[in-house]
PDB file of C-alpha atoms in Angstrom:
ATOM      1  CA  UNK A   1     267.834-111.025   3.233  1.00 97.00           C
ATOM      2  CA  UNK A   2     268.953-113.626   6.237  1.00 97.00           C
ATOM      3  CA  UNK A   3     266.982-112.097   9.367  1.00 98.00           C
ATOM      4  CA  UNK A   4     267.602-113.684  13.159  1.00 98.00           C
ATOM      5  CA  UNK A   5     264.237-114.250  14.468  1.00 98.00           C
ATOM      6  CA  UNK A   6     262.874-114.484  17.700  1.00 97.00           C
ATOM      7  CA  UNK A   7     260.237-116.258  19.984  1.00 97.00           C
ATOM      8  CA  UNK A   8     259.673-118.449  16.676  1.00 97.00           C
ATOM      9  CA  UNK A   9     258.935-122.209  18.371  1.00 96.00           C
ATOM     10  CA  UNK A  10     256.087-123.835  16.435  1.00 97.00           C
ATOM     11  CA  UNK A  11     254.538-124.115  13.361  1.00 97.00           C
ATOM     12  CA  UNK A  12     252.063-121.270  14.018  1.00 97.00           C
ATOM     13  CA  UNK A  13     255.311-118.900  14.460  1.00 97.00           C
ATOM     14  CA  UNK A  14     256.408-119.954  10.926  1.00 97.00           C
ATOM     15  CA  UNK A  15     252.944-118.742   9.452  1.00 98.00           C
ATOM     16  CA  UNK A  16     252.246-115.843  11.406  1.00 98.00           C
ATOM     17  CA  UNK A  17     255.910-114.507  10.598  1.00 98.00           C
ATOM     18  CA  UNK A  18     255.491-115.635   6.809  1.00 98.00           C
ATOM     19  CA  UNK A  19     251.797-113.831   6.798  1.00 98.00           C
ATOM     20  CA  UNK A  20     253.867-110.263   7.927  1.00 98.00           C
ATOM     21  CA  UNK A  21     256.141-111.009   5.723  1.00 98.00           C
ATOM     22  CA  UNK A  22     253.504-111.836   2.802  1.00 98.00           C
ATOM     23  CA  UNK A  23     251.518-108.792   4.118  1.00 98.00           C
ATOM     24  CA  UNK A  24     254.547-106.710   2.677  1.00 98.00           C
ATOM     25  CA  UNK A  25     254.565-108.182  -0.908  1.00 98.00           C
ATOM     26  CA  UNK A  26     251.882-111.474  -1.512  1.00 97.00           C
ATOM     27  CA  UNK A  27     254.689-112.603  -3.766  1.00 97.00           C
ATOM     28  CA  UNK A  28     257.335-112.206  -1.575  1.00 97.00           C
ATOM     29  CA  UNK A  29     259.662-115.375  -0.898  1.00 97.00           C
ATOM     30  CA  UNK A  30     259.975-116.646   2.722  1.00 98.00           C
ATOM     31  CA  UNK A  31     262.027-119.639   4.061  1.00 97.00           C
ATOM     32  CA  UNK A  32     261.718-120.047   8.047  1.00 97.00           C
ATOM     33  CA  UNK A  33     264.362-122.128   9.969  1.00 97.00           C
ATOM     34  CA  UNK A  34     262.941-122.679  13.362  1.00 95.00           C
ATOM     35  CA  UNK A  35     265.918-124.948  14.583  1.00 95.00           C
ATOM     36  CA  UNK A  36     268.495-121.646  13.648  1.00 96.00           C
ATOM     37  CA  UNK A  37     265.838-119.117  13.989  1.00 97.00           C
ATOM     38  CA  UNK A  38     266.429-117.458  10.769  1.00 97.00           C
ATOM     39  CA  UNK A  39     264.259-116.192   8.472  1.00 98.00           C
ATOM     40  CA  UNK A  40     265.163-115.744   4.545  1.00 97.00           C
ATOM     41  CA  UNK A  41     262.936-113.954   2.296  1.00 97.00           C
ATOM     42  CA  UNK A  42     263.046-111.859  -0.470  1.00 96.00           C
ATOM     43  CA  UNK A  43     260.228-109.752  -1.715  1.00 95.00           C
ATOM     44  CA  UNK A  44     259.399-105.766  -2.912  1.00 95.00           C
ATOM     45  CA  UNK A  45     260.279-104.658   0.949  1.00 96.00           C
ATOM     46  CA  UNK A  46     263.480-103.583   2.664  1.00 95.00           C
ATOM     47  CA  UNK A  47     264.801-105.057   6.152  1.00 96.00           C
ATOM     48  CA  UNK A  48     263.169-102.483   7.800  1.00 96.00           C
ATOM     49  CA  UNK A  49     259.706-102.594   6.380  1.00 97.00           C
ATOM     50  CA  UNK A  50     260.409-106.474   7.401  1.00 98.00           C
ATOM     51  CA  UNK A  51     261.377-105.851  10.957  1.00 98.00           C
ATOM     52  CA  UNK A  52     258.605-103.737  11.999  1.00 98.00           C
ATOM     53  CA  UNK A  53     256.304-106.200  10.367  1.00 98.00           C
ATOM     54  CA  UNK A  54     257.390-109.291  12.404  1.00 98.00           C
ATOM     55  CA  UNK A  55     257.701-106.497  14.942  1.00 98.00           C
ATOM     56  CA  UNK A  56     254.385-106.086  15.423  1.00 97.00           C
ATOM     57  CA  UNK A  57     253.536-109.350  15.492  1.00 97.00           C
ATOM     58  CA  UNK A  58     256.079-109.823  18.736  1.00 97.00           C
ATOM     59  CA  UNK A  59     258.909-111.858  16.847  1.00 98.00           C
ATOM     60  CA  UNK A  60     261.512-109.185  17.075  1.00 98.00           C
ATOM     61  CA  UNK A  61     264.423-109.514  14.273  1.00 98.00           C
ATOM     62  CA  UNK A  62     268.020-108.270  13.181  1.00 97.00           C
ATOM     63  CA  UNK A  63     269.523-108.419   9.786  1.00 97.00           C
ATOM     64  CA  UNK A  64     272.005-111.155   9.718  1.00 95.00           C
ATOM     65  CA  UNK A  65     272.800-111.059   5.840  1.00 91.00           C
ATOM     66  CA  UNK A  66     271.355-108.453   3.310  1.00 86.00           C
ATOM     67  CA  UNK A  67     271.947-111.233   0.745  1.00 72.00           C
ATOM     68  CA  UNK A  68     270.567-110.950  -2.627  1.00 48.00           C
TER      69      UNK A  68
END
């Protein structure tokens, strides 16, 4: 899934969205594009497992593409 991130701006914003993420699924598959704000990742979650995870961890996020 392609999800439009926000209030990413540094490297500690790409972990800390990629540890929610990985908190879902440890296997899960995460690609973060700070420059677009997009997030892609794949994993055994759906978007909205995936937005209330970086939800909670005050990057709120919208599906873009359910890709995949």
């Amino acid at each position: 899934m392609l999800l439009n991130v926000e209030n990413m701006s540094c490297q500690h914003c790409v972990n800390a969205v990629t540890r929610a993420l990985r908190a879902l699924d440890p296997e899960a598959a995460v690609q973060v594009d700070l420059a677009k704000g997009e997030v892609r990742a794949s994993g055994g979650f759906d978007a909205e497992a995936a937005i209330a995870a970086l939800a909670d961890e005050d990057y709120p996020a919208t599906l873009t593409s359910a890709e995949g």
